[in-house]
mmCIF file of C-alpha atoms in Angstrom:
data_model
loop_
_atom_site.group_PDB
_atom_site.id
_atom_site.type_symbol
_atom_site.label_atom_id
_atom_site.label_comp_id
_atom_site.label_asym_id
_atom_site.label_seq_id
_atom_site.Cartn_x
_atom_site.Cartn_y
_atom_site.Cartn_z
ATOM 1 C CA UNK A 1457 -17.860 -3.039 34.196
ATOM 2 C CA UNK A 1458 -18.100 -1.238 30.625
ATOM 3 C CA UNK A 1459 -21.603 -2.311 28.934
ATOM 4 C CA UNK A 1460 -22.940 -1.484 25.808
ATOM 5 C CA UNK A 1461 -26.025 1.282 26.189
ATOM 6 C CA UNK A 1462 -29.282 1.788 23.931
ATOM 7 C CA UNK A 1463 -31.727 4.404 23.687
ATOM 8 C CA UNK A 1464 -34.782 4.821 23.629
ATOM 9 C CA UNK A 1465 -35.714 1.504 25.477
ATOM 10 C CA UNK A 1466 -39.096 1.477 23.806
ATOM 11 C CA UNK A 1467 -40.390 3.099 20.663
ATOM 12 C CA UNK A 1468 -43.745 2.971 19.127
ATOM 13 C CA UNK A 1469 -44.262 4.601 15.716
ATOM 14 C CA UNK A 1470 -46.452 5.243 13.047
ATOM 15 C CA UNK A 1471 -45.999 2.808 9.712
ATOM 16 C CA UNK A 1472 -44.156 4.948 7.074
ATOM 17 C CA UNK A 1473 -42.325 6.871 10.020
ATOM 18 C CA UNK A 1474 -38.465 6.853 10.072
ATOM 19 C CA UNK A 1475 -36.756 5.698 13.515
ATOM 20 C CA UNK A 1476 -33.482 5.956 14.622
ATOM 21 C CA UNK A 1477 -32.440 3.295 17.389
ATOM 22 C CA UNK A 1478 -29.228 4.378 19.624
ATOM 23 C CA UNK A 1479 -26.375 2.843 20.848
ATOM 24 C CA UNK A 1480 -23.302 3.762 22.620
ATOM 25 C CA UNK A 1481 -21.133 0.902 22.607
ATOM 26 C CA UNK A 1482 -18.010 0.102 24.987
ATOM 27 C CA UNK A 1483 -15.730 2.985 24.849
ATOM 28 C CA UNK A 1484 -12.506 0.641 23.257
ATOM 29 C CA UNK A 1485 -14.524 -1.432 20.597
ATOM 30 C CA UNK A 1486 -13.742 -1.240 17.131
ATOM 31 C CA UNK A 1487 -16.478 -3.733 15.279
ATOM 32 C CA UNK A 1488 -20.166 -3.092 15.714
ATOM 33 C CA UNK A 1489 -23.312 -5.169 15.162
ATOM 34 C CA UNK A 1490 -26.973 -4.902 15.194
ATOM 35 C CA UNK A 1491 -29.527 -7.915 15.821
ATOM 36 C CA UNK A 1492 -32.877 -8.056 15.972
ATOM 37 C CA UNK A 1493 -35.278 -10.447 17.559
ATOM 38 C CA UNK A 1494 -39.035 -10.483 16.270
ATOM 39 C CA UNK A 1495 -40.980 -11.444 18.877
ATOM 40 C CA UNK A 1496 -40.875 -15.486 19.378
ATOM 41 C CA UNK A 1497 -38.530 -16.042 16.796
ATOM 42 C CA UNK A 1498 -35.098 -16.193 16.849
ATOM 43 C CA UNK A 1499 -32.101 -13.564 17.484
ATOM 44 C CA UNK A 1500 -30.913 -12.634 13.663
ATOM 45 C CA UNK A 1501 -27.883 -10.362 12.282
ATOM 46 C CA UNK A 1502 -28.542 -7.306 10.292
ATOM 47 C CA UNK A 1503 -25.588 -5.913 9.657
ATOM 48 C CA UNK A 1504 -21.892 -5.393 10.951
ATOM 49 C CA UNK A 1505 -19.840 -2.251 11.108
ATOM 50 C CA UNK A 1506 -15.878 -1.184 11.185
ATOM 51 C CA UNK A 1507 -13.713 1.858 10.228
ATOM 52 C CA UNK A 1508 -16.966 3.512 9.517
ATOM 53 C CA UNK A 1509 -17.749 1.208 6.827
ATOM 54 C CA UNK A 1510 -20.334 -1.880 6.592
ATOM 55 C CA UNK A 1511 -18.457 -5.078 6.988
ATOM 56 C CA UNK A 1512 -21.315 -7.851 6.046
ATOM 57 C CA UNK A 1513 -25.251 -7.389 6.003
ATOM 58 C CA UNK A 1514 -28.196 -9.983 6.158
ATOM 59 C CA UNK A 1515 -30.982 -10.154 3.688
ATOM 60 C CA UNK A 1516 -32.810 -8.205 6.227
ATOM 61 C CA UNK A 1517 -30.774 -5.349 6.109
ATOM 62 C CA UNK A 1518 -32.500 -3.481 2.276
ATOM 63 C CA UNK A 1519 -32.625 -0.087 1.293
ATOM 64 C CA UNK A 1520 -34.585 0.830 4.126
ATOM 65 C CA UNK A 1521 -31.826 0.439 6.748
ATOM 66 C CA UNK A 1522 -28.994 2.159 7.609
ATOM 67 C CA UNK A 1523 -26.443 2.827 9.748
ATOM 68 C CA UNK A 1524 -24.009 5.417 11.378
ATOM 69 C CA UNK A 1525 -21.203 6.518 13.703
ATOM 70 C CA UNK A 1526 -21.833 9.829 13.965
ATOM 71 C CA UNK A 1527 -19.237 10.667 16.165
ATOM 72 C CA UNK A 1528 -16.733 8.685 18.366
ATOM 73 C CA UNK A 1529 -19.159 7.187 20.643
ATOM 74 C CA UNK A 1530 -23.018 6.705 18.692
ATOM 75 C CA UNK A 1531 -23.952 3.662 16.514
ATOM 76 C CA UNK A 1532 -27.090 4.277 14.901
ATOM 77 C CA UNK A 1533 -29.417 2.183 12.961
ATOM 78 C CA UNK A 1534 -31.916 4.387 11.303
ATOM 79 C CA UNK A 1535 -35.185 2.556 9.296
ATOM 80 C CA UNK A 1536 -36.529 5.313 6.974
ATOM 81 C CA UNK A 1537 -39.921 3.940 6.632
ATOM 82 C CA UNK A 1538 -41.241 1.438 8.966
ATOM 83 C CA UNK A 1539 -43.575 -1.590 8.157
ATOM 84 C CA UNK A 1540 -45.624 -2.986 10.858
ATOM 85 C CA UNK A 1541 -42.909 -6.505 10.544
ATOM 86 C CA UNK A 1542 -40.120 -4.029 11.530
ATOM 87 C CA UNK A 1543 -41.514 -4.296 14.988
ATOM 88 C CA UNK A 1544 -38.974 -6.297 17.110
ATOM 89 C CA UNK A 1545 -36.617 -6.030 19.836
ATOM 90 C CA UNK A 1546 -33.344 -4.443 18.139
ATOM 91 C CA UNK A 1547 -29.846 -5.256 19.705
ATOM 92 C CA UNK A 1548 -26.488 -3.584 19.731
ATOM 93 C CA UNK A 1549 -23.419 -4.986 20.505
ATOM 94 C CA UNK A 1550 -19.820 -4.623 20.059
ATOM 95 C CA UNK A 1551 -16.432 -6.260 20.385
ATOM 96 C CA UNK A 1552 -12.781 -5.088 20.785
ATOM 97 C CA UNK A 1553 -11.226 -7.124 17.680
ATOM 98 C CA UNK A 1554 -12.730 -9.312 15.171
ATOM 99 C CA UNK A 1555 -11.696 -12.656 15.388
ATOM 100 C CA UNK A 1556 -13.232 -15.925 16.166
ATOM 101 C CA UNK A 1557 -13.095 -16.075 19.789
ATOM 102 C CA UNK A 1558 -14.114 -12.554 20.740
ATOM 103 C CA UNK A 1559 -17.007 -12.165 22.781
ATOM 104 C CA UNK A 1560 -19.995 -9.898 21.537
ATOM 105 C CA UNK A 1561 -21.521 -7.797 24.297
ATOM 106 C CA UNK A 1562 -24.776 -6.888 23.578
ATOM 107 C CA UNK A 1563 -27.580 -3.965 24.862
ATOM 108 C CA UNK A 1564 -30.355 -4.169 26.357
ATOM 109 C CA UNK A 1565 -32.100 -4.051 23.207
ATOM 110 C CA UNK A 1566 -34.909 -1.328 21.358
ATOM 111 C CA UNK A 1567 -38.206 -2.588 21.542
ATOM 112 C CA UNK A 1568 -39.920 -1.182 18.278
ATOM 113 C CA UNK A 1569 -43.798 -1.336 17.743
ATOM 114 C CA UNK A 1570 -44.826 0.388 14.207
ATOM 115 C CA UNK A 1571 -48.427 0.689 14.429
ATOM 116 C CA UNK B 641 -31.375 -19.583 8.387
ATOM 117 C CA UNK B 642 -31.735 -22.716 10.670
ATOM 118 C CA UNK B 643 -27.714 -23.157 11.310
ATOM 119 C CA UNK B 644 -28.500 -23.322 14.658
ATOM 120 C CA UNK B 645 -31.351 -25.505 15.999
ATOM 121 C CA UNK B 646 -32.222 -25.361 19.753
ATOM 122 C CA UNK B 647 -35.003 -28.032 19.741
ATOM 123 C CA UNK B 648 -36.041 -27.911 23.265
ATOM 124 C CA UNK B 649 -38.284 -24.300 23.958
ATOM 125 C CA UNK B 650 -38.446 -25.148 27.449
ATOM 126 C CA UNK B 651 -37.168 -26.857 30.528
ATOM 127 C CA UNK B 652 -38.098 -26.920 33.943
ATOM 128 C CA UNK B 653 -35.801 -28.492 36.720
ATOM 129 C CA UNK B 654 -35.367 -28.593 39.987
ATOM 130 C CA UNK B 655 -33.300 -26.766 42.340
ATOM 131 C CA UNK B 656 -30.024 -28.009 43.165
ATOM 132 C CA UNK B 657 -30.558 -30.531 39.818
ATOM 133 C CA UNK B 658 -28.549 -30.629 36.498
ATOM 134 C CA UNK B 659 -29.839 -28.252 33.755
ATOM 135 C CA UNK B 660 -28.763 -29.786 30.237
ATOM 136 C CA UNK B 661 -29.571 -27.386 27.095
ATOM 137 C CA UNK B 662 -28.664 -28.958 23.883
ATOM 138 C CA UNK B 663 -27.799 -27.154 20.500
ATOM 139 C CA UNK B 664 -27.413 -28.722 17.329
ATOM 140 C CA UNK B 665 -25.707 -26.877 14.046
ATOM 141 C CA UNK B 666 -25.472 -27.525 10.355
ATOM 142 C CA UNK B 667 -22.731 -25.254 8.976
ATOM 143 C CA UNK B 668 -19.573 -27.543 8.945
ATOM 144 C CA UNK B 669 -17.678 -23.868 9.119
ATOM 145 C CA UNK B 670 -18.860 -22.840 12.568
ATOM 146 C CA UNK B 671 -15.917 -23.252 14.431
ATOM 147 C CA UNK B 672 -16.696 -21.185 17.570
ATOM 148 C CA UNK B 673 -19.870 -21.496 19.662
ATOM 149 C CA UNK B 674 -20.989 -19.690 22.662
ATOM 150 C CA UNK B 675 -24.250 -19.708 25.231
ATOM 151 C CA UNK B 676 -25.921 -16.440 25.772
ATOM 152 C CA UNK B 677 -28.170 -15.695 29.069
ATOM 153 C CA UNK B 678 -30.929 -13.617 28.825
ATOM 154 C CA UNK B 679 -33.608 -11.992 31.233
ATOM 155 C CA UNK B 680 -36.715 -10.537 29.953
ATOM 156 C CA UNK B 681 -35.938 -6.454 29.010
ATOM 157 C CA UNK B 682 -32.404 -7.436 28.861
ATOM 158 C CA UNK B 683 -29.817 -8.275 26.257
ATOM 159 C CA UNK B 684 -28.298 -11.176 25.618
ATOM 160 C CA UNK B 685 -25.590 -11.553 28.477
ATOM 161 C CA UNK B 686 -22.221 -13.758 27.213
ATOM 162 C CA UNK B 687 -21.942 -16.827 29.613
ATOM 163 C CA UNK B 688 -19.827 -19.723 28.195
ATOM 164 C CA UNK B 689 -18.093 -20.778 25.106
ATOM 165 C CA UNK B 690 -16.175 -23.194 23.261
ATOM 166 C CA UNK B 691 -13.632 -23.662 20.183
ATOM 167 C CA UNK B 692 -13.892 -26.011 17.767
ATOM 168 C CA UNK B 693 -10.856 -27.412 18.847
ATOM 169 C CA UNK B 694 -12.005 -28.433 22.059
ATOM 170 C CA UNK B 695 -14.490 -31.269 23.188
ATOM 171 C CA UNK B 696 -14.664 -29.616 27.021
ATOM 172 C CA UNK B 697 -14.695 -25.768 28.503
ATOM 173 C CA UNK B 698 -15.970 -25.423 32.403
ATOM 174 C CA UNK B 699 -16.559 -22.337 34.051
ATOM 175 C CA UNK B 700 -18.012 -22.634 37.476
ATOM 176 C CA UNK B 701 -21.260 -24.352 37.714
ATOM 177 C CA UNK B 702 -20.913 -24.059 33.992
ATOM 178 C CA UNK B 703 -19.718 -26.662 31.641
ATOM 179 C CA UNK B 704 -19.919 -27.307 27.927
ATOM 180 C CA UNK B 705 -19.570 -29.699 25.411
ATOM 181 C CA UNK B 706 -19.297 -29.925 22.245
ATOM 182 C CA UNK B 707 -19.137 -33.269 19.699
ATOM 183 C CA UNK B 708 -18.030 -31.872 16.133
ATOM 184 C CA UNK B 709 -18.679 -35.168 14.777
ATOM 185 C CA UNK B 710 -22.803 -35.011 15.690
ATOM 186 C CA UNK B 711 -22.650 -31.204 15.387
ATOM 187 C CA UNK B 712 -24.268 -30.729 18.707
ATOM 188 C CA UNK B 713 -23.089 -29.201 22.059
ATOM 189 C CA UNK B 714 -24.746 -28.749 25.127
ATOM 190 C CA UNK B 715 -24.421 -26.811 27.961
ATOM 191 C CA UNK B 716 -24.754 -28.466 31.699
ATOM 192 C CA UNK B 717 -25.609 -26.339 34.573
ATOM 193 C CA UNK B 718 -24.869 -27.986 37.889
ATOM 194 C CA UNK B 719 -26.205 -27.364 40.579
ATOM 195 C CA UNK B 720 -29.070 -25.064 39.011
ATOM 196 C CA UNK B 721 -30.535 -22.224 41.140
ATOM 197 C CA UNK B 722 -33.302 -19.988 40.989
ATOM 198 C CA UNK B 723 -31.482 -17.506 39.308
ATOM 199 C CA UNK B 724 -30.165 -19.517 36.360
ATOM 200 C CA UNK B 725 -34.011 -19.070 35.517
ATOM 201 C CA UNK B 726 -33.680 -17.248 32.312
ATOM 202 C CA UNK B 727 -33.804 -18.033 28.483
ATOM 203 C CA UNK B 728 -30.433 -19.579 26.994
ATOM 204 C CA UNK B 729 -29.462 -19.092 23.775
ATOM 205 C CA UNK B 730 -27.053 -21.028 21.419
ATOM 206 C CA UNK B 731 -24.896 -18.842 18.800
ATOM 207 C CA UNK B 732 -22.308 -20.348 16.120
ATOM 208 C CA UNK B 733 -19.585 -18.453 14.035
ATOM 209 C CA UNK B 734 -16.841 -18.727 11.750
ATOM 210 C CA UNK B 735 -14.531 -17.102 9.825
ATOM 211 C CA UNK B 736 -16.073 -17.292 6.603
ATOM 212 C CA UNK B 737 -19.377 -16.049 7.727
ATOM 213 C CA UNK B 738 -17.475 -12.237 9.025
ATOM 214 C CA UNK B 739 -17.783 -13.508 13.050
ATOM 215 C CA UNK B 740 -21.383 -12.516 13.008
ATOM 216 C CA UNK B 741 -23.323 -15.005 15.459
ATOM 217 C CA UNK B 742 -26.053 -17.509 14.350
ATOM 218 C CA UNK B 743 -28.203 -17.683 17.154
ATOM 219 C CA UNK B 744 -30.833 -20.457 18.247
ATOM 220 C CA UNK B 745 -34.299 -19.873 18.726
ATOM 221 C CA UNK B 746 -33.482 -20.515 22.173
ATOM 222 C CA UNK B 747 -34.319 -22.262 25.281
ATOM 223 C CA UNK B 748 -36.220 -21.360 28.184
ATOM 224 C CA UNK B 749 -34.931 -22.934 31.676
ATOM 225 C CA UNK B 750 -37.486 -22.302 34.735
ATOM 226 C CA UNK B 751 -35.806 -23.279 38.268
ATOM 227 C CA UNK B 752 -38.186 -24.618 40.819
ATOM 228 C CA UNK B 753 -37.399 -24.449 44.785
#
């Protein structure tokens, strides 16, 4: 079965370091997301992506986040300097269309610690 | 954003015994709502969902409900096994919030033999 795939699984940085968190989502999708999920607190959108363009981004999402299809298969989210409340499980997923009853399929997730 | 309010953190239940989550939302828009699995180091994994247009939707052992009038679905797992022993979240979404998912803070369900 196809499944979304995210690199590195863990990540622990420096504050003020730049990350980039990978995902390869399934092969056919067109509309990518990325969640995040600080520890005990709830699973939150950051931003959505289509035609190589962002569709919709949360509050979360500021100047310090961005993100990327470098090529036909990569979705990257890249923070350019971390803070120490960056740290949080990050989550890719994707879906084949955009409407209301498409399913998301998410990654198994980033963990990011900034030290 | 508190949408989506899952109120219970925790339930334990016996094996072979109904597991009922419950999910309440606040955005009259959400008109699509679906129940995520999820182990520890793992993603969220899709498991059930439901249209607005619908009261009912069973899959399997699976079945879940949803009363637009209270704003509050739940999700009934019968009969629950050891591996249903994960955390289950709630997620809402609409069209006019771009299909991006409101999740609960979700709830965790531990299945005793």
């Amino acid at each position: 079965e196809p499944e979304v795939t995210q690199t590195p699984s863990h990540q622990v940085t420096q504050m003020g370091q730049e990350v980039i968190l990978r995902c390869v989502p399934i092969s056919n999708h067109l509309y990518f997301y990325w969640y995040r999920q600080i520890l005990g607190q709830k699973v939150e959108f950051l931003v959505s992506f289509y035609n190589n363009e962002i569709s919709e981004k949360s509050e979360i999402f500021d100047d310090q986040f961005s993100v990327e299809r470098p090529d036909g298969s990569n979705f990257t989210l890249k923070i350019r300097s971390t803070k120490l409340e960056d740290s949080a499980m990050y989550f890719c997923a994707s879906t084949l269309r955009r409407t209301v009853q498409e399913t998301q399929y998410f990654g198994p997730g980033t963990r990011l610690l900034v030290l | 954003d508190q949408q989506v309010k899952q109120n219970s953190p925790s339930l334990s239940v016996q094996e072979g015994r109904i597991s009922i989550l419950n999910c309440d939302y606040t955005n009259s828009m959400f008109d699509y709502f679906l129940w995520y699995k999820k182990y520890p180091a793992e993603g969220p994994t899709f498991l059930i969902s439901i249209s607005s247009i619908k009261d009912k939707n069973e899959d399997g052992r699976f079945t879940v409900f949803l009363n637009k009038s209270a704003k509050h679905l739940s999700l009934h797992i019968v009969p629950s096994q050891p591996g249903d022993s994960a955390v289950y979240f709630c997620a809402a979404r609409g069209r006019s919030n771009d299909y991006k998912l409101s999740f609960g803070a979700g709830t965790t369900v531990t299945v005793r033999a």
